PDB file of C-alpha atoms in Angstrom:
ATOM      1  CA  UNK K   1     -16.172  -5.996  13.571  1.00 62.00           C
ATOM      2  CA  UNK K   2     -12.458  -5.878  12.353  1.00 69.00           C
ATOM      3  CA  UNK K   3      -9.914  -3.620  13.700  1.00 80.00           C
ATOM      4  CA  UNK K   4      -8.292  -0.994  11.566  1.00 89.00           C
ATOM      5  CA  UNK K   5      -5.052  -2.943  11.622  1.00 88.00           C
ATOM      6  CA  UNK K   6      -6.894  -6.289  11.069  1.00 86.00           C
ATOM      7  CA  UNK K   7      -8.379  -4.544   7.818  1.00 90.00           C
ATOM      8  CA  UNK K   8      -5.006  -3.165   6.658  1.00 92.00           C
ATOM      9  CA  UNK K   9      -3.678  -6.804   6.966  1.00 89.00           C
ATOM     10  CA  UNK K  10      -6.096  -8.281   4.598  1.00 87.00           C
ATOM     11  CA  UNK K  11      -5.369  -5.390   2.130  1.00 92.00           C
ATOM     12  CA  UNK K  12      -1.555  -6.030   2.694  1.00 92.00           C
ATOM     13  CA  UNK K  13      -1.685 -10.044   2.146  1.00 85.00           C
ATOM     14  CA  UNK K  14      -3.791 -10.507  -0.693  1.00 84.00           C
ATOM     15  CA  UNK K  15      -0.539  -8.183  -2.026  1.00 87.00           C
ATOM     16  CA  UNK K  16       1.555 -10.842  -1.154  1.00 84.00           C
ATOM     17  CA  UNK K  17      -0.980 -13.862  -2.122  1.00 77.00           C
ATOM     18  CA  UNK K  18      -1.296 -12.379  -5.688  1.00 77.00           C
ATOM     19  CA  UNK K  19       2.600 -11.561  -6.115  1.00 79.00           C
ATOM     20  CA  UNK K  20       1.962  -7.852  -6.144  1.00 87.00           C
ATOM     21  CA  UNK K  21       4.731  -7.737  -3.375  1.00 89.00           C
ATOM     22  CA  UNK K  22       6.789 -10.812  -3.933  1.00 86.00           C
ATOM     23  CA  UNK K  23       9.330 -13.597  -1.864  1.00 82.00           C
ATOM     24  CA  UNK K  24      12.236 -11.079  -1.042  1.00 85.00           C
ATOM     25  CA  UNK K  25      10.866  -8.002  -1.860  1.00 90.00           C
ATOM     26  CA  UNK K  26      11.116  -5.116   0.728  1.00 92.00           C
ATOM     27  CA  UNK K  27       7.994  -3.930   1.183  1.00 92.00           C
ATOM     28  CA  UNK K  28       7.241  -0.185   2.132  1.00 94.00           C
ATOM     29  CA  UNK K  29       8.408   0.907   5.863  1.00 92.00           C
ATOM     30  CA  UNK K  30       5.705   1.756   8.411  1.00 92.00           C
ATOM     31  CA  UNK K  31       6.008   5.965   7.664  1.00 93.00           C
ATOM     32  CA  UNK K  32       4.919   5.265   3.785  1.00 94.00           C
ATOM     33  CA  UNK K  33       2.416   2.852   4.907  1.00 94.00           C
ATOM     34  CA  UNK K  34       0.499   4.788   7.472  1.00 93.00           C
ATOM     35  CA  UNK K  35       0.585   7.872   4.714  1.00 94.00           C
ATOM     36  CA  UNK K  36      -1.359   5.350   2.610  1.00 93.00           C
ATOM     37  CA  UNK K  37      -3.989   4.178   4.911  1.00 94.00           C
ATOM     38  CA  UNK K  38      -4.452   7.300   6.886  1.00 94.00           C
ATOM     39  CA  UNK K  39      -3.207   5.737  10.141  1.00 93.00           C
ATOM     40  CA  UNK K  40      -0.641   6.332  13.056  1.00 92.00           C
ATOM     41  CA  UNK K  41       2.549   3.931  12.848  1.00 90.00           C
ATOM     42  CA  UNK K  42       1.636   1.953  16.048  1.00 90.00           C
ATOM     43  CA  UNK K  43      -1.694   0.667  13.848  1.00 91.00           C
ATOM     44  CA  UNK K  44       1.169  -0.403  11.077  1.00 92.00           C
ATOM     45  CA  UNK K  45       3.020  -2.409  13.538  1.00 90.00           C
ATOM     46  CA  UNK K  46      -0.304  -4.355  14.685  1.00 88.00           C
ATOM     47  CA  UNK K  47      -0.730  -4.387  11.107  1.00 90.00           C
ATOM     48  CA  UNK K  48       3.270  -6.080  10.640  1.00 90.00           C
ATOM     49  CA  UNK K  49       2.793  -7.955  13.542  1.00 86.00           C
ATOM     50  CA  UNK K  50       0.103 -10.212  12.417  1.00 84.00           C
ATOM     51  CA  UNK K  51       1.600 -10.527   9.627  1.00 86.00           C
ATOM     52  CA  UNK K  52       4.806 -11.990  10.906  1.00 82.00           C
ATOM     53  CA  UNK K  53       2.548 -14.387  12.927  1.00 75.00           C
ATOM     54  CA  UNK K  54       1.577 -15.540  10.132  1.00 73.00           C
ATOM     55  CA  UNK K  55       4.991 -15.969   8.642  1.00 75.00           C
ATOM     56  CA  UNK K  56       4.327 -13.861   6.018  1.00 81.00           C
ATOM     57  CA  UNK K  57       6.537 -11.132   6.671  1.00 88.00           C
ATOM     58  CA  UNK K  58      10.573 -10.993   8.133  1.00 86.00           C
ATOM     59  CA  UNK K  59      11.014  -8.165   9.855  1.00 85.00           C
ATOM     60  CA  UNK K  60      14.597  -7.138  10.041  1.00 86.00           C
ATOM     61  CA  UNK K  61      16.237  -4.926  12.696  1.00 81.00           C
ATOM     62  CA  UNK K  62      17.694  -1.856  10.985  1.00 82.00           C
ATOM     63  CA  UNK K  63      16.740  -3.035   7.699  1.00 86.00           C
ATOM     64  CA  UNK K  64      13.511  -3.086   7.152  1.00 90.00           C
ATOM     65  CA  UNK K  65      10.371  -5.786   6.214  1.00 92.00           C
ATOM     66  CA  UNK K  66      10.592  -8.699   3.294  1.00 91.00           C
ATOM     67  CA  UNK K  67       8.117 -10.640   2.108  1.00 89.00           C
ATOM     68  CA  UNK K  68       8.893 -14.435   3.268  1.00 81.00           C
ATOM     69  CA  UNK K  69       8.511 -17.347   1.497  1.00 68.00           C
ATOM     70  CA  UNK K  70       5.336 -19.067   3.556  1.00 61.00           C
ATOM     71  CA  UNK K  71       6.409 -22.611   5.106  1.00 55.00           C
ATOM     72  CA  UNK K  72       3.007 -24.166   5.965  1.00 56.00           C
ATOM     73  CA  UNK K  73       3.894 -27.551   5.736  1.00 57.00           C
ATOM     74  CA  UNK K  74       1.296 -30.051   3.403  1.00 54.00           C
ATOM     75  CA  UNK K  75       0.014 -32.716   4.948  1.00 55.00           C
ATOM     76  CA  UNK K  76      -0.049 -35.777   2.360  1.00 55.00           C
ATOM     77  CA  UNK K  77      -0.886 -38.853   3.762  1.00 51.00           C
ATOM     78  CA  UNK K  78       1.193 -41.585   1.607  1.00 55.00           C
ATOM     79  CA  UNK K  79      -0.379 -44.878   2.118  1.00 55.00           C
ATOM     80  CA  UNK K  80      -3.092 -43.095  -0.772  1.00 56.00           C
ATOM     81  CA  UNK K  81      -2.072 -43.000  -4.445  1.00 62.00           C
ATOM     82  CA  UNK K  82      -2.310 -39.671  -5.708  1.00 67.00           C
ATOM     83  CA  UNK K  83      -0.376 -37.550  -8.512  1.00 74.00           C
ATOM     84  CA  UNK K  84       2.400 -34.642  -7.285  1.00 77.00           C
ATOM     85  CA  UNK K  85      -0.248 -32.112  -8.555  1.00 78.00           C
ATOM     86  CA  UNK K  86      -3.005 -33.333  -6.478  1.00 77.00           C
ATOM     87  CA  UNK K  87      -0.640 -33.796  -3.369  1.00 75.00           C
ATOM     88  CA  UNK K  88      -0.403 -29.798  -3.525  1.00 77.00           C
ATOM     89  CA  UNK K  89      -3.947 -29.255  -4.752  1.00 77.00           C
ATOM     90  CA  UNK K  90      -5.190 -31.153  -1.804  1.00 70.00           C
ATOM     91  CA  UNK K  91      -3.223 -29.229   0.421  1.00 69.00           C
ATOM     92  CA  UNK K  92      -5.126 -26.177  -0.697  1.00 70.00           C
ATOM     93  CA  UNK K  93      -2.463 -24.750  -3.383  1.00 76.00           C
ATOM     94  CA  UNK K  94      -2.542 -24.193  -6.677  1.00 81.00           C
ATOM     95  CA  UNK K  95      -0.012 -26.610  -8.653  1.00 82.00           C
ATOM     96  CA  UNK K  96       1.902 -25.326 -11.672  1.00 83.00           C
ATOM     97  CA  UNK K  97       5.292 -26.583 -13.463  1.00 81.00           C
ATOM     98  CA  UNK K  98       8.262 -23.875 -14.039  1.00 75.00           C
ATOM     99  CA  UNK K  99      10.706 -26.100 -15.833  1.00 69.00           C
ATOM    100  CA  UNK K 100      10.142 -29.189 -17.821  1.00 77.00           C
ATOM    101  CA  UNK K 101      12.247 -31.316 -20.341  1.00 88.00           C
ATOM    102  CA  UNK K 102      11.667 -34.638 -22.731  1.00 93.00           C
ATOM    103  CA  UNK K 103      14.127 -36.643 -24.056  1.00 95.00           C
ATOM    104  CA  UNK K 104      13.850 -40.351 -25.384  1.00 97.00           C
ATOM    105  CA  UNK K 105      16.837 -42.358 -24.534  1.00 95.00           C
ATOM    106  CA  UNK K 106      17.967 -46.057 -24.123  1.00 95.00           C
ATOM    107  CA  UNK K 107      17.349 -47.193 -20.861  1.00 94.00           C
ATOM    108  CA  UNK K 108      19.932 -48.277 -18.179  1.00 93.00           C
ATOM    109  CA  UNK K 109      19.972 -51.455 -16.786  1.00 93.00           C
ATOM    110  CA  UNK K 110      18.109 -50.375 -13.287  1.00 92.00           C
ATOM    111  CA  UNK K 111      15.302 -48.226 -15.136  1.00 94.00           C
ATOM    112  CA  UNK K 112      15.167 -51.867 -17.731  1.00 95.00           C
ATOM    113  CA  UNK K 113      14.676 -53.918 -14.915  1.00 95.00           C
ATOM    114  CA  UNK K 114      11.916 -51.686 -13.367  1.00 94.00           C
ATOM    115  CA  UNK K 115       9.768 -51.383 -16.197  1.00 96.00           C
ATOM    116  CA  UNK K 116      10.520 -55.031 -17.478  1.00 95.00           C
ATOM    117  CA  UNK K 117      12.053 -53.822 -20.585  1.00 95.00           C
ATOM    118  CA  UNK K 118      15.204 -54.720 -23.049  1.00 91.00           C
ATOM    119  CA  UNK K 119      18.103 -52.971 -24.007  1.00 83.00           C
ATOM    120  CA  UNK K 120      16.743 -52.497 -27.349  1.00 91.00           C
ATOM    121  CA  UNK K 121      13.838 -50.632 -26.116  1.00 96.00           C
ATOM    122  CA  UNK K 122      13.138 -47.283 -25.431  1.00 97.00           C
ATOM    123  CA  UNK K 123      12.086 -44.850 -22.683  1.00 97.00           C
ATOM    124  CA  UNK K 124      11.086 -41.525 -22.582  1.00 97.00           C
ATOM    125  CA  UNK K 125      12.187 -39.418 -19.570  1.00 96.00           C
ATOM    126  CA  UNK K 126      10.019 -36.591 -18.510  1.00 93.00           C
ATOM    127  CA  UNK K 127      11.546 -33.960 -16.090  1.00 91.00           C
ATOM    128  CA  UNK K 128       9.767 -31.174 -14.439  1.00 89.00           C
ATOM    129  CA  UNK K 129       9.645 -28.818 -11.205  1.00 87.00           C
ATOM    130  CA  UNK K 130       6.358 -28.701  -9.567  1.00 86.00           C
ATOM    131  CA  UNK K 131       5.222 -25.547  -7.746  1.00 85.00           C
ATOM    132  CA  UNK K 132       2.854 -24.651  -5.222  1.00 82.00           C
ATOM    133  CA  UNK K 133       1.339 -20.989  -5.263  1.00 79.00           C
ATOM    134  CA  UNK K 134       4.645 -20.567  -7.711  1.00 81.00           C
ATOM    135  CA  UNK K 135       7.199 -21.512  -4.423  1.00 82.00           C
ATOM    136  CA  UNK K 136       9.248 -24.929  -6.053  1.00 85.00           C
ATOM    137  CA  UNK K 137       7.987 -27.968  -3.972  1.00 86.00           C
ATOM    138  CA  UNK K 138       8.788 -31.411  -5.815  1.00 88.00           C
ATOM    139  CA  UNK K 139      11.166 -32.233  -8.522  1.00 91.00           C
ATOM    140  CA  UNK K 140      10.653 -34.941 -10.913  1.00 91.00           C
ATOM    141  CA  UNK K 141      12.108 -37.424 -13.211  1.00 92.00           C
ATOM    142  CA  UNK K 142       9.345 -39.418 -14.854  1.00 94.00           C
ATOM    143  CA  UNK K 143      10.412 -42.481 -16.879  1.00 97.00           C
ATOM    144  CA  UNK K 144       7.920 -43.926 -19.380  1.00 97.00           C
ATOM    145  CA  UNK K 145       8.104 -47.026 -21.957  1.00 97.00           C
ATOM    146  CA  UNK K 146       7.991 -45.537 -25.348  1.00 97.00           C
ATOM    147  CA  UNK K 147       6.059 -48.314 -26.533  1.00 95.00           C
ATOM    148  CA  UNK K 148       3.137 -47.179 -24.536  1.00 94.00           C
ATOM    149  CA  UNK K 149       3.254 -43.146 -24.286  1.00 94.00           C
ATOM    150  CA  UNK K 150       5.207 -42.776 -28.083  1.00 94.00           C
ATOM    151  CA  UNK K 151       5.290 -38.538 -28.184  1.00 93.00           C
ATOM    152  CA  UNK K 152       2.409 -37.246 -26.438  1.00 91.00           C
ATOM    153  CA  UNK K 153       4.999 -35.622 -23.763  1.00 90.00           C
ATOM    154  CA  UNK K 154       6.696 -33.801 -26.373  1.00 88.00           C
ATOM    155  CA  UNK K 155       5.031 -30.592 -26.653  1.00 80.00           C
ATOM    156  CA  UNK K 156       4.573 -30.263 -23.270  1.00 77.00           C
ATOM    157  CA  UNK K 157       2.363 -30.763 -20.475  1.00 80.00           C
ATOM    158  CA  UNK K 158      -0.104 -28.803 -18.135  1.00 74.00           C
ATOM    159  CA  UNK K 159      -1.762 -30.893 -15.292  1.00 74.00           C
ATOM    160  CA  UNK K 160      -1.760 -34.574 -14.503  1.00 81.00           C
ATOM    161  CA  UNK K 161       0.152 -37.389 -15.368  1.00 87.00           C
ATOM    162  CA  UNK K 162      -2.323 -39.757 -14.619  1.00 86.00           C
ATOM    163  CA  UNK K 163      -4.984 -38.256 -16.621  1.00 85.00           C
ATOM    164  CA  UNK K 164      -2.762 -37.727 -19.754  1.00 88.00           C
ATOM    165  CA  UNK K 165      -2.522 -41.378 -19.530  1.00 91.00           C
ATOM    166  CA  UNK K 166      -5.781 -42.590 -19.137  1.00 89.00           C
ATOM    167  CA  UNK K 167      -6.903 -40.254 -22.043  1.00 89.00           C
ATOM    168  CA  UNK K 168      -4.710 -40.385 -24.283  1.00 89.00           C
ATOM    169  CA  UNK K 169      -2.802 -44.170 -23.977  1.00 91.00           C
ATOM    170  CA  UNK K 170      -5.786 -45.506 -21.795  1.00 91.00           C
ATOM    171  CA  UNK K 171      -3.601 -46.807 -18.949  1.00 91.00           C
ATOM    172  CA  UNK K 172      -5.161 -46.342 -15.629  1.00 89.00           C
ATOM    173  CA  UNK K 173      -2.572 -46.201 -12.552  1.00 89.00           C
ATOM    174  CA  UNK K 174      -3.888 -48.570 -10.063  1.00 86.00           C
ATOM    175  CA  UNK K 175      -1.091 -48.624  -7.823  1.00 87.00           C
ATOM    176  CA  UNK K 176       2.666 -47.907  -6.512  1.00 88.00           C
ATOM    177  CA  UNK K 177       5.194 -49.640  -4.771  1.00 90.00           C
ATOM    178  CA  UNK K 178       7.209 -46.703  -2.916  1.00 89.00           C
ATOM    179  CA  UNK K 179      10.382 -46.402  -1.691  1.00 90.00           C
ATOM    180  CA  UNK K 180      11.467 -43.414   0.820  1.00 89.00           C
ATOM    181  CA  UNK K 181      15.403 -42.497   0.545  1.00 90.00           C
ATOM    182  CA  UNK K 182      17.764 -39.850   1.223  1.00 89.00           C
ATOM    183  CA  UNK K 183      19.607 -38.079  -1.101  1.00 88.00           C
ATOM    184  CA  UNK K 184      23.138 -38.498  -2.357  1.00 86.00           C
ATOM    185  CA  UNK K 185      25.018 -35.369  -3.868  1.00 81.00           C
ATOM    186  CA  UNK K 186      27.169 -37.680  -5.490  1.00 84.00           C
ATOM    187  CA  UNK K 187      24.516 -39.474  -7.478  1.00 84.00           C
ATOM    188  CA  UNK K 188      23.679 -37.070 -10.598  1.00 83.00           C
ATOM    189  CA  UNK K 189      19.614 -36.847 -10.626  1.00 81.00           C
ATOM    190  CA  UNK K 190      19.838 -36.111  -6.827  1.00 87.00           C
ATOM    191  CA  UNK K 191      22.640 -33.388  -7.309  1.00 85.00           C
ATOM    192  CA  UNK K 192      20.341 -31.324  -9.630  1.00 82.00           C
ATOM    193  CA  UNK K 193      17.570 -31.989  -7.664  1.00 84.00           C
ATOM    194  CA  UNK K 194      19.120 -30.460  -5.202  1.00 83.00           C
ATOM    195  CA  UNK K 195      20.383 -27.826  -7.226  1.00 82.00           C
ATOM    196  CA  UNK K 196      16.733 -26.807  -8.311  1.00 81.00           C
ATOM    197  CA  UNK K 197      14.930 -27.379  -5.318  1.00 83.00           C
ATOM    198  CA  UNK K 198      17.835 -25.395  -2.538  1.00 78.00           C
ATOM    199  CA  UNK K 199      16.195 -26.977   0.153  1.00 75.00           C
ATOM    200  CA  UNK K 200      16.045 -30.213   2.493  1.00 82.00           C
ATOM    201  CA  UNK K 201      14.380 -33.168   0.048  1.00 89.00           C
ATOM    202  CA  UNK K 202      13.404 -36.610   0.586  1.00 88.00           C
ATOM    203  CA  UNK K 203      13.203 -39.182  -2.379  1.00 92.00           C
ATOM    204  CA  UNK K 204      10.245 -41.169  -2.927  1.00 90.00           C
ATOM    205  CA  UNK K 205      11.731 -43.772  -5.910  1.00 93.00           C
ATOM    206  CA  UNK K 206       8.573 -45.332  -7.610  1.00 92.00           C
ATOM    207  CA  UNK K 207       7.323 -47.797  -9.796  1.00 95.00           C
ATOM    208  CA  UNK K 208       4.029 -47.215 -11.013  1.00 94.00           C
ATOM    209  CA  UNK K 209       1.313 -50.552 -12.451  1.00 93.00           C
ATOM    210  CA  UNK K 210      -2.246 -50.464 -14.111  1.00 91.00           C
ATOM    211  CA  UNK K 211      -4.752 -52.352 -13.204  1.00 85.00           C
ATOM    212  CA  UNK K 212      -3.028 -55.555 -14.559  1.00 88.00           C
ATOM    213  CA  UNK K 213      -0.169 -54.855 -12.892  1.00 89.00           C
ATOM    214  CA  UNK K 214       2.289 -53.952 -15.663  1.00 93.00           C
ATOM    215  CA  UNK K 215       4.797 -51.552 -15.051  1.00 95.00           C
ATOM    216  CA  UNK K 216       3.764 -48.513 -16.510  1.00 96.00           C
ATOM    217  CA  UNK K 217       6.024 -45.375 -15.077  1.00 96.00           C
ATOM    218  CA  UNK K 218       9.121 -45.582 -13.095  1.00 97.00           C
ATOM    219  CA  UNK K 219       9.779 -42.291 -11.469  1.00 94.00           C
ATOM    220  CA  UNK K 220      12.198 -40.126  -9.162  1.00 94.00           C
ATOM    221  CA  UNK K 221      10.242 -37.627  -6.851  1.00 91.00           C
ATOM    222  CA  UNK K 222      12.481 -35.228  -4.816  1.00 93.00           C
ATOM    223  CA  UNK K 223      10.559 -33.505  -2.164  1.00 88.00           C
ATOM    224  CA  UNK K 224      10.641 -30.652  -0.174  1.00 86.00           C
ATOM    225  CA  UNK K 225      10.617 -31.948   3.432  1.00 80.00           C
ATOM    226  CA  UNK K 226      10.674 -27.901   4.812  1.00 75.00           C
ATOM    227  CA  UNK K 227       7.040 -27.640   3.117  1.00 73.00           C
ATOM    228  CA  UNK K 228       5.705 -31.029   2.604  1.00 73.00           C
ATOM    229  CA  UNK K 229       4.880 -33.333   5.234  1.00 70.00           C
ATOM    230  CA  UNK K 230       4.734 -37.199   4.123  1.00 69.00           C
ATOM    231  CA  UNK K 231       3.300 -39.694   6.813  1.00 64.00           C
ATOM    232  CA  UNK K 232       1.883 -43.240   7.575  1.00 64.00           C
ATOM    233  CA  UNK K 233       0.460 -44.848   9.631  1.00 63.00           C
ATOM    234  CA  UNK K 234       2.031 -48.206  10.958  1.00 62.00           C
ATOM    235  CA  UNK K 235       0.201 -50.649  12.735  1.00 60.00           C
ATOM    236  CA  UNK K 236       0.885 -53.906  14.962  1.00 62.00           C
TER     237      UNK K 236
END
């Protein structure tokens, strides 16, 4: 059997989990609430209380109560292969993009040597933002050959990378040599990276093969280190 103020903290986070009430948003003070659910104030601050504990809620003296962004850190394990979206879908979030861009460009001489291609060739460079319950978690700059993925990026995409290209350009991703960097404002992709994401981020730079082990995808993942968790484990 639930409390009364266990009850009226279910009610008051599935406001928050649906983005009724959302990140930043001053929710109603503890008089207004207790009017609404017919209680005293002391239930509303068991009520606020559990949901600071769950760091759901900021409380702030004099001010009032916010909605907080929620920091529960993913745990992604990085030794397995898997695409950003099913990182956060693993985690138990729902993955979604809220900015995207295409453009097809020659490539410079780093993103050439990557993919094993000439000057005369072509890339096409896929950018998005990928969110978790709608909070910003990864950026990405995904570099393609055009020879193999042509314009199937160019009117957009919803869901996975990998699945595009086995479906549509039947390349399967077997594998990815990783590299984990910092971040340097004065380099230009990690400046707006920065400038999207607003929080601490941690590159992974990597270079995607099929099962032949061609080159396939050469990409730039800036990730939020305040939410996602990235570990190994190293042996002797």
């Amino acid at each position: 059997m639930q409390y009364r103020y266990e009850q009226i903290a279910g009610i008051l986070e599935n406001k928050i989990r649906n983005g009724e009430w959302q990140i930043g948003q001053k929710i109603p003070g503890e008089l207004a609430l207790a009017g609404e659910f017919h209680v005293g104030r002391s239930t509303i601050r068991e009520t606020l209380n559990i949901l600071q504990q769950k760091g759901m809620v900021d409380k702030r003296h004099g001010s009032g109560t916010y909605v907080k962004e929620n920091k529960q850190k993913m745990e992604n394990p990085i030794m397995f292969l898997s695409s950003i979206g099913q990182m956060i879908e693993n985690a138990g979030y729902e993955a979604g993009s809220i900015f995207y861009s295409v453009t097809h460009e020659t490539p410079d001489l780093v993103v050439s040597d990557r993919l094993g291609l000439t000057q005369q060739d072509r890339i096409v460079v896929m950018n998005r933002e990928r969110t978790a319950n709608g909070v910003p978690v990864v950026f990405s700059y995904n570099i393609f050959p055009e020879k193999l993925v042509g314009d199937i990026f160019d009117e957009g995409l919803k869901g996975s990378i990998f699945q595009l290209l086995r479906d549509k350009c039947g390349v399967t991703i077997a594998g990815a040599d990783t590299f984990i960097k910092g971040v340097n404002p004065n380099n230009t992709w990690d400046e707006l990276a920065l400038v999207y994401l607003k929080e601490p981020v941690v590159l992974l730079e990597q270079l995607h093969v099929n099962d032949e082990g061609i080159p396939v995808l050469f990409s730039y993942d800036y990730i939020r280190t305040d939410i996602m968790n990235l570990h190994l484990r190293r042996k002797m």
